[in-house]
């Protein structure tokens, strides 16, 4: 059971119930969008970018996960085309099941490695959310992003940066094996805001906007949530309901307030960086 919980949190696997009733994916998308602060920033960035295009555009999600951002947009923009690529067969399988259940005709997903797979052409909006840091040959992938975009196309990319830690308990737990996703899968790059901007500029892009997330308050909220996830993996199964209730009633509302403060602040720095760039 503990291994299964870890697998579900890291989105390497999904409960079989989701494959039988794929419409339940809406619930996972809702939870993921509410509880993960970076998704707040990415949604805002995408909304801003999409306003610049007509009612018919193509969006490509490079590292689409379980299809969150594609499915949030595809039913609202039925005249647009949405393409997702992800390296996880489980993610692609679940996304395909959801497409079948909801009868969507403007979305498609492919399983593959961003370093080697062929990208679609003439894309208007290209999203890469918390993926690039895991790709060894990130410079080549950024160049492929540039080639895939149509003239005046937009890149919306989010990466973690800086890795400044706040809570003593979180710092101590970082030495634990499989404490978080990065330690379990391995991170190829540790970016600063300057290094990621330099890489994007080197690929030929013009940077339009840079936003920082996970400042002081957002970082604390993230670390509390990470500790909660770790507890779910390691505590005895019979204690799970107690931990979940305590977190939901007392701790999560506090982290939600911290996240809202971060989101509404004009952060001068932080542990996350959202960049909007253009192909001229």
Tab-separated table of C-alpha atoms in Angstrom:
chain	number	residue	atom	x	y	z
A	1	UNK	CA	0.000	0.000	0.000
A	2	UNK	CA	2.827	2.430	0.854
A	3	UNK	CA	4.452	1.817	-2.526
A	4	UNK	CA	1.125	2.406	-4.242
A	5	UNK	CA	0.638	5.716	-2.422
A	6	UNK	CA	4.104	6.859	-3.504
A	7	UNK	CA	3.347	5.838	-7.065
A	8	UNK	CA	0.054	7.743	-7.090
A	9	UNK	CA	1.653	10.906	-5.703
A	10	UNK	CA	4.437	10.798	-8.294
A	11	UNK	CA	1.875	10.146	-11.048
A	12	UNK	CA	3.698	6.996	-12.152
A	13	UNK	CA	0.542	4.962	-11.752
A	14	UNK	CA	-3.161	5.494	-11.208
A	15	UNK	CA	-5.908	3.600	-9.385
A	16	UNK	CA	-7.646	1.155	-11.733
A	17	UNK	CA	-10.929	2.856	-10.853
A	18	UNK	CA	-9.836	5.819	-13.027
A	19	UNK	CA	-9.449	3.583	-16.067
A	20	UNK	CA	-12.908	2.108	-15.527
A	21	UNK	CA	-14.478	5.525	-14.955
A	22	UNK	CA	-12.124	7.990	-16.654
A	23	UNK	CA	-14.438	10.954	-16.087
A	24	UNK	CA	-13.257	10.792	-12.472
A	25	UNK	CA	-10.045	12.331	-13.793
A	26	UNK	CA	-11.803	15.687	-13.454
A	27	UNK	CA	-11.575	15.213	-9.692
A	28	UNK	CA	-7.808	14.597	-9.823
A	29	UNK	CA	-7.349	17.591	-12.124
A	30	UNK	CA	-9.330	19.786	-9.721
A	31	UNK	CA	-7.274	18.646	-6.728
A	32	UNK	CA	-4.006	19.054	-8.631
A	33	UNK	CA	-4.910	22.552	-9.776
A	34	UNK	CA	-5.939	23.678	-6.288
A	35	UNK	CA	-3.173	22.123	-4.195
A	36	UNK	CA	-0.161	22.853	-6.433
A	37	UNK	CA	0.781	26.530	-6.431
A	38	UNK	CA	2.835	26.430	-9.633
A	39	UNK	CA	-0.327	25.457	-11.514
A	40	UNK	CA	-1.938	28.717	-10.421
A	41	UNK	CA	0.870	30.632	-12.126
A	42	UNK	CA	0.835	28.456	-15.239
A	43	UNK	CA	-2.946	28.873	-15.656
A	44	UNK	CA	-2.583	32.646	-15.425
A	45	UNK	CA	0.276	32.658	-17.904
A	46	UNK	CA	-1.594	30.486	-20.403
A	47	UNK	CA	-4.725	32.606	-20.119
A	48	UNK	CA	-2.709	35.719	-20.865
A	49	UNK	CA	-0.995	34.140	-23.867
A	50	UNK	CA	-4.131	32.588	-25.376
A	51	UNK	CA	-5.866	35.974	-25.461
A	52	UNK	CA	-3.322	37.012	-28.091
A	53	UNK	CA	-4.564	34.420	-30.591
A	54	UNK	CA	-7.758	33.999	-32.552
A	55	UNK	CA	-10.414	31.446	-31.695
A	56	UNK	CA	-8.449	28.843	-33.667
A	57	UNK	CA	-4.935	27.977	-32.500
A	58	UNK	CA	-2.745	24.962	-31.763
A	59	UNK	CA	-1.416	24.261	-28.269
A	60	UNK	CA	1.341	21.730	-27.619
A	61	UNK	CA	1.996	20.525	-24.056
A	62	UNK	CA	5.545	19.123	-23.853
A	63	UNK	CA	5.399	16.842	-20.815
A	64	UNK	CA	1.622	16.787	-20.559
A	65	UNK	CA	1.340	14.587	-17.461
A	66	UNK	CA	-2.244	13.420	-17.003
A	67	UNK	CA	-3.446	16.108	-19.419
A	68	UNK	CA	-4.444	18.753	-16.867
A	69	UNK	CA	-3.820	21.846	-18.923
A	70	UNK	CA	-4.995	20.382	-22.205
A	71	UNK	CA	-8.303	19.183	-20.782
A	72	UNK	CA	-8.869	22.465	-18.966
A	73	UNK	CA	-8.688	24.256	-22.315
A	74	UNK	CA	-9.884	21.768	-24.925
A	75	UNK	CA	-13.586	21.763	-24.067
A	76	UNK	CA	-13.647	25.578	-23.859
A	77	UNK	CA	-11.839	25.974	-27.190
A	78	UNK	CA	-13.442	23.400	-29.464
A	79	UNK	CA	-12.085	24.991	-32.644
A	80	UNK	CA	-8.503	24.656	-31.429
A	81	UNK	CA	-6.088	21.731	-31.577
A	82	UNK	CA	-4.381	20.346	-28.469
A	83	UNK	CA	-1.409	17.978	-28.588
A	84	UNK	CA	0.307	16.363	-25.599
A	85	UNK	CA	3.532	14.378	-25.364
A	86	UNK	CA	4.655	12.597	-22.213
A	87	UNK	CA	7.202	9.902	-21.384
A	88	UNK	CA	4.873	8.027	-19.004
A	89	UNK	CA	2.743	5.293	-20.614
A	90	UNK	CA	0.328	5.488	-17.651
A	91	UNK	CA	-0.265	9.207	-18.267
A	92	UNK	CA	-0.901	8.659	-21.970
A	93	UNK	CA	-3.168	5.676	-21.378
A	94	UNK	CA	-5.310	7.585	-18.894
A	95	UNK	CA	-5.463	10.650	-21.149
A	96	UNK	CA	-6.613	8.501	-24.067
A	97	UNK	CA	-9.282	6.885	-21.885
A	98	UNK	CA	-10.531	10.325	-20.895
A	99	UNK	CA	-10.677	11.445	-24.545
A	100	UNK	CA	-12.724	8.359	-25.391
A	101	UNK	CA	-15.106	8.901	-22.473
A	102	UNK	CA	-15.661	12.600	-23.209
A	103	UNK	CA	-15.763	12.242	-27.016
A	104	UNK	CA	-13.153	14.909	-27.650
A	105	UNK	CA	-11.986	15.249	-31.238
A	106	UNK	CA	-9.538	18.132	-30.880
A	107	UNK	CA	-7.019	16.474	-28.546
A	108	UNK	CA	-4.324	13.833	-29.022
A	109	UNK	CA	-1.515	12.373	-26.918
A	110	UNK	CA	1.724	10.559	-27.768
A	111	UNK	CA	4.135	8.692	-25.518
A	112	UNK	CA	7.772	9.579	-26.136
A	113	UNK	CA	11.015	11.220	-25.087
A	114	UNK	CA	11.151	14.964	-25.806
A	115	UNK	CA	14.812	14.603	-26.775
A	116	UNK	CA	14.090	12.217	-29.649
A	117	UNK	CA	10.402	12.345	-30.604
A	118	UNK	CA	9.248	14.422	-33.563
A	119	UNK	CA	7.338	17.554	-32.522
A	120	UNK	CA	4.267	18.969	-34.258
A	121	UNK	CA	4.835	21.968	-36.518
A	122	UNK	CA	3.371	25.478	-36.603
A	123	UNK	CA	2.338	25.440	-32.966
A	124	UNK	CA	0.967	28.709	-31.583
A	125	UNK	CA	1.307	28.003	-27.850
A	126	UNK	CA	3.890	25.610	-26.400
A	127	UNK	CA	3.669	24.731	-22.711
A	128	UNK	CA	6.468	23.062	-20.757
A	129	UNK	CA	5.557	22.821	-17.082
A	130	UNK	CA	8.198	21.525	-14.630
A	131	UNK	CA	9.783	19.158	-17.137
A	132	UNK	CA	12.939	20.722	-18.568
A	133	UNK	CA	15.039	20.185	-15.422
A	134	UNK	CA	14.752	16.404	-15.894
A	135	UNK	CA	16.010	16.427	-19.494
A	136	UNK	CA	19.796	15.946	-19.856
A	137	UNK	CA	19.979	17.603	-23.272
A	138	UNK	CA	17.839	20.604	-22.390
A	139	UNK	CA	19.485	22.941	-24.939
A	140	UNK	CA	18.503	20.650	-27.825
A	141	UNK	CA	14.924	20.391	-26.557
A	142	UNK	CA	14.641	24.188	-26.318
A	143	UNK	CA	15.833	24.455	-29.912
A	144	UNK	CA	13.181	21.895	-30.881
A	145	UNK	CA	10.602	24.034	-29.072
A	146	UNK	CA	11.696	27.024	-31.151
A	147	UNK	CA	11.431	25.066	-34.406
A	148	UNK	CA	7.980	23.719	-33.510
A	149	UNK	CA	6.504	27.166	-32.963
A	150	UNK	CA	4.904	29.185	-35.726
A	151	UNK	CA	6.145	32.761	-36.246
A	152	UNK	CA	5.036	34.875	-33.270
A	153	UNK	CA	4.292	31.684	-31.351
A	154	UNK	CA	4.585	31.713	-27.570
A	155	UNK	CA	6.529	29.505	-25.192
A	156	UNK	CA	5.149	29.232	-21.644
A	157	UNK	CA	7.756	27.451	-19.536
A	158	UNK	CA	7.907	26.851	-15.802
A	159	UNK	CA	10.966	25.528	-13.973
A	160	UNK	CA	12.028	25.346	-10.325
A	161	UNK	CA	14.971	27.578	-9.497
A	162	UNK	CA	17.205	28.479	-6.550
A	163	UNK	CA	15.948	25.727	-4.167
A	164	UNK	CA	16.032	27.943	-1.070
A	165	UNK	CA	14.590	25.959	1.858
A	166	UNK	CA	12.744	27.419	4.859
A	167	UNK	CA	11.664	24.759	7.373
A	168	UNK	CA	14.216	22.860	9.454
A	169	UNK	CA	12.169	19.656	9.293
A	170	UNK	CA	12.002	19.838	5.499
A	171	UNK	CA	15.770	20.350	5.287
A	172	UNK	CA	16.328	17.333	7.515
A	173	UNK	CA	13.995	15.135	5.468
A	174	UNK	CA	15.782	15.961	2.210
A	175	UNK	CA	18.403	13.371	3.135
A	176	UNK	CA	15.732	10.652	3.252
A	177	UNK	CA	15.632	8.364	0.201
A	178	UNK	CA	12.594	8.980	-2.011
A	179	UNK	CA	11.473	11.930	0.121
A	180	UNK	CA	10.311	13.820	-2.950
A	181	UNK	CA	9.962	13.368	-6.677
A	182	UNK	CA	13.375	14.812	-7.552
A	183	UNK	CA	15.225	12.404	-5.306
A	184	UNK	CA	13.327	9.424	-6.716
A	185	UNK	CA	13.720	10.147	-10.444
A	186	UNK	CA	16.843	12.305	-10.502
A	187	UNK	CA	17.133	15.904	-11.641
A	188	UNK	CA	19.448	16.630	-14.556
A	189	UNK	CA	19.740	20.398	-13.975
A	190	UNK	CA	19.546	22.810	-11.062
A	191	UNK	CA	18.641	26.161	-12.573
A	192	UNK	CA	18.867	29.711	-11.349
A	193	UNK	CA	16.622	32.308	-12.947
A	194	UNK	CA	19.618	33.606	-14.871
A	195	UNK	CA	20.758	30.244	-16.230
A	196	UNK	CA	17.306	29.306	-17.509
A	197	UNK	CA	16.859	32.728	-19.141
A	198	UNK	CA	20.244	32.365	-20.838
A	199	UNK	CA	19.271	28.939	-22.187
A	200	UNK	CA	15.980	30.250	-23.577
A	201	UNK	CA	17.697	33.227	-25.215
A	202	UNK	CA	20.378	30.956	-26.671
A	203	UNK	CA	17.651	28.891	-28.363
A	204	UNK	CA	16.575	32.015	-30.267
A	205	UNK	CA	13.617	33.179	-28.192
A	206	UNK	CA	12.784	36.700	-27.093
A	207	UNK	CA	11.727	36.805	-23.427
A	208	UNK	CA	8.495	38.738	-22.872
A	209	UNK	CA	7.905	38.214	-19.163
A	210	UNK	CA	9.426	36.562	-16.092
A	211	UNK	CA	7.385	35.797	-12.965
A	212	UNK	CA	8.705	34.330	-9.724
A	213	UNK	CA	6.670	31.967	-7.581
A	214	UNK	CA	7.285	30.181	-4.297
A	215	UNK	CA	8.633	33.183	-2.471
A	216	UNK	CA	8.818	32.997	1.321
A	217	UNK	CA	5.157	32.117	1.921
A	218	UNK	CA	4.744	29.879	-1.097
A	219	UNK	CA	7.930	27.981	-0.222
A	220	UNK	CA	6.663	27.307	3.307
A	221	UNK	CA	3.334	26.056	1.934
A	222	UNK	CA	5.151	23.745	-0.478
A	223	UNK	CA	7.377	22.312	2.232
A	224	UNK	CA	4.420	21.641	4.543
A	225	UNK	CA	2.601	19.822	1.729
A	226	UNK	CA	5.733	17.807	0.897
A	227	UNK	CA	6.060	16.719	4.521
A	228	UNK	CA	2.386	15.660	4.491
A	229	UNK	CA	2.959	13.575	1.347
A	230	UNK	CA	5.949	11.938	2.969
A	231	UNK	CA	3.906	11.074	6.066
A	232	UNK	CA	1.312	9.342	3.916
A	233	UNK	CA	4.047	7.149	2.488
A	234	UNK	CA	5.676	6.101	5.754
A	235	UNK	CA	3.047	5.953	8.507
A	236	UNK	CA	1.076	2.772	9.264
A	237	UNK	CA	-2.033	2.372	7.164
A	238	UNK	CA	-4.412	2.596	10.135
A	239	UNK	CA	-3.136	6.117	10.900
A	240	UNK	CA	-3.847	7.447	7.407
A	241	UNK	CA	-7.416	8.665	8.146
A	242	UNK	CA	-6.234	10.612	11.213
A	243	UNK	CA	-3.388	12.309	9.329
A	244	UNK	CA	-5.633	13.162	6.380
A	245	UNK	CA	-8.336	14.652	8.625
A	246	UNK	CA	-5.852	16.720	10.646
A	247	UNK	CA	-4.208	18.006	7.486
A	248	UNK	CA	-7.498	18.772	5.713
A	249	UNK	CA	-9.152	20.539	8.648
A	250	UNK	CA	-6.256	22.392	10.248
A	251	UNK	CA	-3.161	22.513	8.031
A	252	UNK	CA	-4.390	22.746	4.438
A	253	UNK	CA	-6.455	25.936	5.011
A	254	UNK	CA	-3.286	27.583	6.355
A	255	UNK	CA	-1.204	26.485	3.368
A	256	UNK	CA	-3.954	27.707	1.032
A	257	UNK	CA	-3.731	31.185	2.592
A	258	UNK	CA	0.064	31.126	2.228
A	259	UNK	CA	-0.303	30.140	-1.420
A	260	UNK	CA	-2.805	32.933	-2.049
A	261	UNK	CA	-0.437	35.491	-0.504
A	262	UNK	CA	2.340	34.253	-2.754
A	263	UNK	CA	0.140	34.322	-5.849
A	264	UNK	CA	-1.047	37.869	-5.192
A	265	UNK	CA	2.452	39.154	-4.385
A	266	UNK	CA	4.943	40.653	-6.791
A	267	UNK	CA	7.808	38.315	-5.910
A	268	UNK	CA	11.274	39.625	-6.717
A	269	UNK	CA	12.667	36.106	-6.351
A	270	UNK	CA	11.461	32.645	-5.489
A	271	UNK	CA	11.921	28.924	-5.979
A	272	UNK	CA	9.877	28.857	-9.188
A	273	UNK	CA	10.180	30.787	-12.430
A	274	UNK	CA	7.507	31.205	-15.111
A	275	UNK	CA	8.828	32.569	-18.383
A	276	UNK	CA	6.791	33.658	-21.385
A	277	UNK	CA	8.899	33.882	-24.534
A	278	UNK	CA	8.242	34.550	-28.224
A	279	UNK	CA	9.502	33.276	-31.538
A	280	UNK	CA	9.987	36.324	-33.722
